[in-house]
Amino acid sequence: MPQGEALSITDILQRPMLDLRISVTDRCNLRCAYCMPRESFSEDHVFLPRAELLSFEEIERLAKLFILLGVKKIRLTGGEPLLRRRIEQLVEMLAALRTTQGQPVEIAMTTNGVLLAGKAQSLKDAGLSRLTVSLDGLSDETFRRMSDSDVPAQTVLDGIAAAQRAGFSPIKVNMVVQRGVNDHEIMPMAEHFRNGGIVLRFIEYMDAGSSNGWRFDEVVTAQQILEQVASHHPILPVDPGYSGEVAERWRYADGGGEIGVIAAITRAFCQTCSRARLSTDGKLYTCLFATQGKDLRTPLRQGTPDQALTGLITNYWGQRNDRYSQLRHDVAEFATAKKIEMSYIGG
Ligand code: SAM
Ligand code: SF4
Ligand code: SF4
């Protein structure tokens, strides 16, 4: 390939591969019932042993190949990414990567924010460009119920404040809304983050993984959420920032800032989905709801040259025709399929 030229690979539905989500650990310090319910992730749950995790050097090598194939944005996630030791070092290694045109690659992270207060500045210094913090309610009662932990919501709010001081802007806050559990916090959350330079994004509760016992009647739809917010503060639509953006964007008409909705259940966005996922142990997944992935760690550790690894990724992406969210209501097998857990595949 001539220097300076990026390969751009597409799947069966002509979707390019532009984003890479890397799960850096399958462990977490919370037990959100919609993601890692304690019944399935108890004290004696066996997480991946250290030797099975991709090392930072292995992640960096794979990231370079993904970038060569068109990836422009990398998101570190998990599990809880701040539990991975010396995560700042990985951020620094990835932030130094450039596309074949010499452009910096955007490095983002999704975190539950519990450890953020102590790490925000070092993450910024390491070159992290964007930060999303998950927070499902402001009251301790709701937060504890959603996260099944004793952590006060204030710990996460302190983390967000530290991230603002460190210069992350705009910070996004993700709130999964589950009917009867935290939907009464929609307006308190909206009021709290309005006028604060933070983009609150409401996420429809998804049927991710196989252990959360998801039911459709627990989903509060994006439409219902938007109607509720708009009845207090008029909102106007905002154009997508780029093709394939998962959140629909809205702004308060009075200048109070922006909100978003991620409507994976009621307004599927598979058509423009350009996200690849690398699991903690180095498997490539082409959909959040996948039941299987492509092992890249074994060939990597066997000394396979870059060109052959690139070929494996290209072929796997080339066979991709995932459209789970578009089809979930029509394909009967989806209801019984054993889907990979989000904490392992990377949310
Ligand atoms: N631990 C980090 C966190 O919570 O931000 C990163 C990993 S978490 C799996 C990534 C995102 O997925 C979080 O914003 C979380 O709320 C969201 N998530 C997890 N399970 C979900 C579900 N069943 N439906 C919708 N969103 C979910
Ligand atoms: Fe942990 Fe994030 Fe899953 Fe909650 S959503 S259990 S914080 S990985
Ligand atoms: Fe992408 Fe799969 Fe989600 Fe559709 S269901 S948007 S293909 S991750």
Short mmCIF file of C-alpha atoms in Angstrom, two decimals, residues 8-340:
data_model
loop_
_atom_site.label_atom_id
_atom_site.label_comp_id
_atom_site.label_asym_id
_atom_site.label_seq_id
_atom_site.Cartn_x
_atom_site.Cartn_y
_atom_site.Cartn_z
CA SER A 8 -11.07 1.69 4.01
CA ILE A 9 -12.84 -1.58 4.57
CA THR A 10 -16.59 -2.07 4.37
CA ASP A 11 -18.96 -4.83 5.45
CA ILE A 12 -21.70 -6.57 3.44
CA LEU A 13 -24.01 -3.59 4.04
CA GLN A 14 -21.28 -1.16 2.87
CA ARG A 15 -20.65 0.16 6.38
CA PRO A 16 -17.08 1.27 7.07
CA MET A 17 -15.18 0.46 10.27
CA LEU A 18 -14.55 3.83 11.93
CA ASP A 19 -14.78 3.25 15.69
CA LEU A 20 -13.04 0.72 17.89
CA ARG A 21 -14.21 0.01 21.43
CA ILE A 22 -11.71 -1.79 23.59
CA SER A 23 -12.75 -3.53 26.79
CA VAL A 24 -9.65 -3.26 28.99
CA THR A 25 -11.05 -5.32 31.87
CA ASP A 26 -14.09 -7.50 32.50
CA ARG A 27 -14.09 -6.50 36.21
CA CYS A 28 -16.13 -3.77 37.79
CA ASN A 29 -16.49 -2.07 41.18
CA LEU A 30 -20.28 -1.71 40.69
CA ARG A 31 -22.94 -4.32 39.99
CA CYS A 32 -25.53 -2.45 37.91
CA ALA A 33 -28.45 -4.84 37.68
CA TYR A 34 -28.91 -4.13 33.97
CA CYS A 35 -25.29 -5.04 33.19
CA MET A 36 -23.59 -7.23 35.84
CA PRO A 37 -26.38 -8.47 38.12
CA ARG A 38 -24.98 -9.85 41.38
CA GLU A 39 -26.72 -13.20 40.86
CA SER A 40 -24.51 -13.80 37.82
CA PHE A 41 -21.44 -11.81 38.92
CA SER A 42 -21.15 -12.84 42.57
CA GLU A 43 -18.10 -13.02 44.86
CA ASP A 44 -17.08 -16.34 43.33
CA HIS A 45 -17.53 -15.29 39.71
CA VAL A 46 -14.38 -16.17 37.80
CA PHE A 47 -13.08 -13.18 35.90
CA LEU A 48 -10.42 -13.52 33.22
CA PRO A 49 -6.99 -14.34 34.64
CA ARG A 50 -4.27 -11.76 33.99
CA ALA A 51 -2.49 -13.84 31.36
CA GLU A 52 -5.64 -13.88 29.24
CA LEU A 53 -5.91 -10.11 29.09
CA LEU A 54 -4.33 -8.35 26.15
CA SER A 55 -1.23 -6.50 27.37
CA PHE A 56 -0.89 -2.78 26.61
CA GLU A 57 1.67 -3.63 23.90
CA GLU A 58 -0.76 -6.09 22.31
CA ILE A 59 -3.59 -3.55 22.43
CA GLU A 60 -1.33 -0.92 20.87
CA ARG A 61 -0.27 -3.25 18.07
CA LEU A 62 -3.86 -4.21 17.24
CA ALA A 63 -4.99 -0.58 17.50
CA LYS A 64 -2.39 0.40 14.88
CA LEU A 65 -3.80 -2.22 12.50
CA PHE A 66 -7.38 -1.08 13.07
CA ILE A 67 -6.29 2.51 12.39
CA LEU A 68 -4.69 1.38 9.17
CA LEU A 69 -8.07 -0.07 8.18
CA GLY A 70 -9.93 3.20 8.77
CA VAL A 71 -10.56 3.53 12.52
CA LYS A 72 -10.54 7.18 13.63
CA LYS A 73 -11.77 6.90 17.17
CA ILE A 74 -10.90 4.51 19.99
CA ARG A 75 -12.99 4.20 23.14
CA LEU A 76 -11.65 2.47 26.25
CA THR A 77 -14.36 0.76 28.21
CA GLY A 78 -15.11 -2.43 30.07
CA GLY A 79 -16.03 -3.48 32.78
CA GLU A 80 -14.66 -0.47 34.57
CA PRO A 81 -11.63 0.84 32.68
CA LEU A 82 -10.24 2.76 35.66
CA LEU A 83 -9.71 -0.57 37.44
CA ARG A 84 -7.06 -1.54 34.91
CA ARG A 85 -3.69 -0.81 36.48
CA ARG A 86 -1.70 2.05 34.92
CA ILE A 87 -4.50 2.76 32.43
CA GLU A 88 -2.98 6.21 31.89
CA GLN A 89 0.01 4.49 30.32
CA LEU A 90 -2.24 2.82 27.74
CA VAL A 91 -3.97 6.14 27.05
CA GLU A 92 -0.57 7.71 26.42
CA MET A 93 0.47 4.92 24.06
CA LEU A 94 -2.76 5.16 22.07
CA ALA A 95 -2.84 8.97 22.04
CA ALA A 96 0.54 8.92 20.29
CA LEU A 97 -0.87 6.97 17.31
CA ARG A 98 -1.62 8.75 14.05
CA THR A 99 -3.70 7.88 11.03
CA THR A 100 -1.85 7.28 7.78
CA GLN A 101 -2.62 10.92 6.93
CA GLY A 102 -0.88 11.98 10.13
CA GLN A 103 -4.09 12.93 11.97
CA PRO A 104 -4.37 12.22 15.71
CA VAL A 105 -6.75 9.42 16.68
CA GLU A 106 -9.43 10.45 19.14
CA ILE A 107 -9.09 8.52 22.41
CA ALA A 108 -12.25 8.41 24.53
CA MET A 109 -13.27 6.56 27.69
CA THR A 110 -16.55 5.48 29.27
CA THR A 111 -16.28 5.13 33.04
CA ASN A 112 -18.61 4.77 35.99
CA GLY A 113 -16.71 7.66 37.57
CA VAL A 114 -16.18 6.03 40.98
CA LEU A 115 -12.39 6.39 40.76
CA LEU A 116 -12.41 9.43 38.50
CA ALA A 117 -11.72 12.16 41.07
CA GLY A 118 -8.23 10.78 41.65
CA LYS A 119 -7.47 10.09 38.01
CA ALA A 120 -9.04 12.85 35.90
CA GLN A 121 -5.94 15.03 35.71
CA SER A 122 -3.55 12.18 34.90
CA LEU A 123 -5.91 10.94 32.17
CA LYS A 124 -6.02 14.41 30.66
CA ASP A 125 -2.22 14.69 30.87
CA ALA A 126 -1.89 11.30 29.18
CA GLY A 127 -3.84 12.59 26.18
CA LEU A 128 -7.39 11.33 26.71
CA SER A 129 -9.59 13.48 24.46
CA ARG A 130 -13.13 12.65 25.56
CA LEU A 131 -14.84 11.38 28.64
CA THR A 132 -18.26 9.84 29.20
CA VAL A 133 -19.37 9.17 32.76
CA SER A 134 -22.27 6.87 33.59
CA LEU A 135 -24.66 8.00 36.31
CA ASP A 136 -28.20 6.70 36.66
CA GLY A 137 -29.56 8.96 39.40
CA LEU A 138 -28.73 11.72 41.83
CA SER A 139 -30.26 10.39 45.01
CA ASP A 140 -28.21 7.84 46.93
CA GLU A 141 -31.24 5.62 47.10
CA THR A 142 -31.63 5.41 43.31
CA PHE A 143 -27.92 5.25 42.65
CA ARG A 144 -27.43 2.43 45.13
CA ARG A 145 -30.37 0.55 43.72
CA MET A 146 -29.18 0.88 40.13
CA SER A 147 -25.52 0.12 40.89
CA ASP A 148 -26.18 -2.40 43.69
CA SER A 149 -23.36 -0.86 45.73
CA ASP A 150 -22.79 1.35 48.76
CA VAL A 151 -21.12 4.06 46.73
CA PRO A 152 -22.79 7.47 47.17
CA ALA A 153 -23.82 9.30 43.98
CA GLN A 154 -21.69 12.23 45.23
CA THR A 155 -18.53 10.18 44.56
CA VAL A 156 -19.39 10.15 40.86
CA LEU A 157 -20.38 13.83 40.92
CA ASP A 158 -16.99 14.61 42.49
CA GLY A 159 -15.36 12.67 39.66
CA ILE A 160 -17.26 14.70 37.08
CA ALA A 161 -16.24 17.95 38.80
CA ALA A 162 -12.60 16.85 38.82
CA ALA A 163 -12.83 16.03 35.11
CA GLN A 164 -14.23 19.50 34.41
CA ARG A 165 -11.38 21.07 36.37
CA ALA A 166 -8.91 18.97 34.39
CA GLY A 167 -10.30 20.51 31.20
CA PHE A 168 -12.45 17.75 29.67
CA SER A 169 -15.14 19.49 27.64
CA PRO A 170 -17.87 18.71 26.97
CA ILE A 171 -18.23 15.78 29.35
CA LYS A 172 -21.08 13.43 28.54
CA VAL A 173 -23.13 11.74 31.22
CA ASN A 174 -24.94 8.49 30.34
CA MET A 175 -28.14 7.65 32.19
CA VAL A 176 -29.77 4.27 31.50
CA VAL A 177 -33.48 4.68 32.20
CA GLN A 178 -35.35 1.70 33.61
CA ARG A 179 -39.07 1.97 34.22
CA GLY A 180 -40.06 1.78 37.85
CA VAL A 181 -36.44 1.90 39.02
CA ASN A 182 -34.98 5.31 38.12
CA ASP A 183 -37.40 6.98 35.68
CA HIS A 184 -38.43 9.40 38.44
CA GLU A 185 -34.88 10.82 38.18
CA ILE A 186 -35.19 11.96 34.55
CA MET A 187 -36.10 15.54 35.47
CA PRO A 188 -33.80 15.89 38.51
CA MET A 189 -30.91 14.75 36.30
CA ALA A 190 -31.94 17.09 33.47
CA GLU A 191 -32.20 20.04 35.89
CA HIS A 192 -28.89 19.20 37.56
CA PHE A 193 -26.85 19.13 34.34
CA ARG A 194 -28.67 21.96 32.52
CA ASN A 195 -26.58 25.10 32.22
CA GLY A 196 -23.55 23.14 33.43
CA GLY A 197 -21.73 22.46 30.17
CA ILE A 198 -22.43 18.73 30.46
CA VAL A 199 -24.33 16.74 27.85
CA LEU A 200 -26.76 14.36 29.53
CA ARG A 201 -27.68 11.38 27.37
CA PHE A 202 -30.63 9.19 28.21
CA ILE A 203 -30.17 5.57 27.14
CA GLU A 204 -33.01 3.18 26.48
CA TYR A 205 -32.55 0.09 28.63
CA MET A 206 -31.21 -2.59 26.28
CA ASP A 207 -31.40 -6.37 26.08
CA ALA A 208 -27.60 -6.59 26.17
CA GLY A 209 -25.98 -9.81 27.39
CA SER A 210 -27.99 -12.74 28.71
CA SER A 211 -28.17 -12.15 32.44
CA ASN A 212 -30.16 -8.95 33.09
CA GLY A 213 -33.64 -10.45 32.57
CA TRP A 214 -34.57 -7.60 30.21
CA ARG A 215 -38.24 -6.95 29.53
CA PHE A 216 -39.65 -4.51 27.01
CA ASP A 217 -42.11 -3.08 29.51
CA GLU A 218 -39.14 -1.80 31.55
CA VAL A 219 -37.96 0.37 28.65
CA VAL A 220 -38.80 4.05 28.85
CA THR A 221 -38.68 5.08 25.21
CA ALA A 222 -36.69 8.01 23.86
CA GLN A 223 -39.98 9.57 22.79
CA GLN A 224 -41.36 9.38 26.34
CA ILE A 225 -38.15 10.80 27.79
CA LEU A 226 -38.03 13.70 25.32
CA GLU A 227 -41.69 14.53 25.89
CA GLN A 228 -41.08 14.69 29.61
CA VAL A 229 -38.05 16.96 29.31
CA ALA A 230 -39.75 19.16 26.70
CA SER A 231 -42.78 19.65 28.93
CA HIS A 232 -40.48 21.45 31.39
CA HIS A 233 -38.02 23.07 28.98
CA PRO A 234 -38.66 23.36 25.22
CA ILE A 235 -36.02 21.58 23.14
CA LEU A 236 -34.92 21.83 19.51
CA PRO A 237 -33.19 19.18 17.36
CA VAL A 238 -29.48 19.48 16.64
CA ASP A 239 -27.88 18.01 13.48
CA PRO A 240 -25.71 14.93 14.03
CA GLY A 241 -22.04 15.76 14.55
CA TYR A 242 -21.02 13.00 12.10
CA SER A 243 -22.54 10.10 10.18
CA GLY A 244 -23.07 7.13 12.47
CA GLU A 245 -23.50 9.15 15.68
CA VAL A 246 -25.56 6.95 18.00
CA ALA A 247 -27.12 9.68 20.11
CA GLU A 248 -29.88 11.88 18.72
CA ARG A 249 -29.03 15.41 19.83
CA TRP A 250 -31.32 18.13 21.20
CA ARG A 251 -30.68 21.54 22.73
CA TYR A 252 -32.66 23.57 25.21
CA ALA A 253 -34.36 26.45 23.38
CA ASP A 254 -33.33 28.83 26.16
CA GLY A 255 -29.62 28.12 25.72
CA GLY A 256 -29.37 25.74 28.71
CA GLY A 257 -27.17 23.33 26.75
CA GLU A 258 -27.57 20.00 25.02
CA ILE A 259 -29.09 16.61 25.79
CA GLY A 260 -29.17 13.37 23.81
CA VAL A 261 -31.09 10.12 23.57
CA ILE A 262 -29.70 6.74 22.59
CA ALA A 263 -32.71 4.86 21.31
CA ALA A 264 -31.27 1.44 20.52
CA ILE A 265 -34.64 -0.20 21.13
CA THR A 266 -37.15 2.07 19.43
CA ARG A 267 -35.06 3.83 16.75
CA ALA A 268 -32.39 1.34 15.72
CA PHE A 269 -29.29 2.86 14.14
CA CYS A 270 -27.74 -0.28 12.62
CA GLN A 271 -27.75 1.24 9.14
CA THR A 272 -24.84 3.52 9.97
CA CYS A 273 -23.16 1.39 12.64
CA SER A 274 -19.40 1.58 12.15
CA ARG A 275 -18.30 0.18 15.52
CA ALA A 276 -15.95 -2.75 16.06
CA ARG A 277 -15.34 -4.16 19.53
CA LEU A 278 -12.25 -5.79 20.96
CA SER A 279 -12.94 -7.89 24.05
CA THR A 280 -10.68 -7.99 27.10
CA ASP A 281 -9.06 -11.19 25.83
CA GLY A 282 -8.62 -10.03 22.27
CA LYS A 283 -11.65 -11.23 20.34
CA LEU A 284 -13.12 -9.04 17.63
CA TYR A 285 -16.89 -8.56 17.76
CA THR A 286 -18.85 -6.75 15.08
CA CYS A 287 -22.03 -6.12 17.10
CA LEU A 288 -22.89 -5.37 20.72
CA PHE A 289 -25.36 -8.24 20.58
CA ALA A 290 -23.00 -10.74 18.98
CA THR A 291 -22.95 -14.38 20.04
CA GLN A 292 -19.43 -15.03 18.75
CA GLY A 293 -16.24 -13.21 17.88
CA LYS A 294 -12.96 -13.69 16.03
CA ASP A 295 -9.94 -14.58 18.15
CA LEU A 296 -7.07 -12.21 17.36
CA ARG A 297 -4.99 -12.91 20.48
CA THR A 298 -3.93 -16.42 19.46
CA PRO A 299 -2.50 -15.41 16.07
CA LEU A 300 -1.01 -12.29 17.68
CA ARG A 301 0.83 -14.38 20.29
CA GLN A 302 1.89 -16.93 17.67
CA GLY A 303 3.87 -14.22 15.92
CA THR A 304 1.57 -13.68 12.93
CA PRO A 305 2.88 -10.76 10.85
CA ASP A 306 0.90 -7.49 10.66
CA GLN A 307 -0.24 -8.06 7.10
CA ALA A 308 -1.83 -11.42 7.92
CA LEU A 309 -3.52 -9.98 11.04
CA THR A 310 -4.88 -7.12 8.95
CA GLY A 311 -6.20 -9.72 6.52
CA LEU A 312 -8.03 -11.53 9.35
CA ILE A 313 -9.70 -8.31 10.49
CA THR A 314 -10.58 -7.29 6.93
CA ASN A 315 -12.16 -10.67 6.17
CA TYR A 316 -14.13 -10.73 9.39
CA TRP A 317 -15.47 -7.21 8.91
CA GLY A 318 -16.16 -8.03 5.25
CA GLN A 319 -18.56 -10.81 6.30
CA ARG A 320 -20.43 -8.58 8.73
CA ASN A 321 -24.16 -8.19 8.25
CA ASP A 322 -25.21 -7.51 11.87
CA ARG A 323 -28.44 -5.59 12.32
CA TYR A 324 -29.59 -6.91 15.67
CA SER A 325 -31.49 -3.82 16.82
CA GLN A 326 -33.35 -3.54 13.53
CA LEU A 327 -34.33 -7.20 13.60
CA ARG A 328 -34.80 -7.95 17.32
CA HIS A 329 -38.58 -7.98 17.13
CA ASP A 330 -38.71 -10.11 13.95
CA VAL A 331 -36.16 -12.86 14.46
CA ALA A 332 -37.40 -15.48 16.91
CA GLU A 333 -33.94 -17.02 17.58
CA PHE A 334 -32.70 -13.71 19.00
CA ALA A 335 -34.88 -14.20 22.07
CA THR A 336 -33.05 -17.38 23.09
CA ALA A 337 -29.55 -16.65 21.73
CA LYS A 338 -26.72 -16.63 24.31
CA LYS A 339 -25.37 -13.11 23.86
CA ILE A 340 -21.98 -11.99 25.12
#
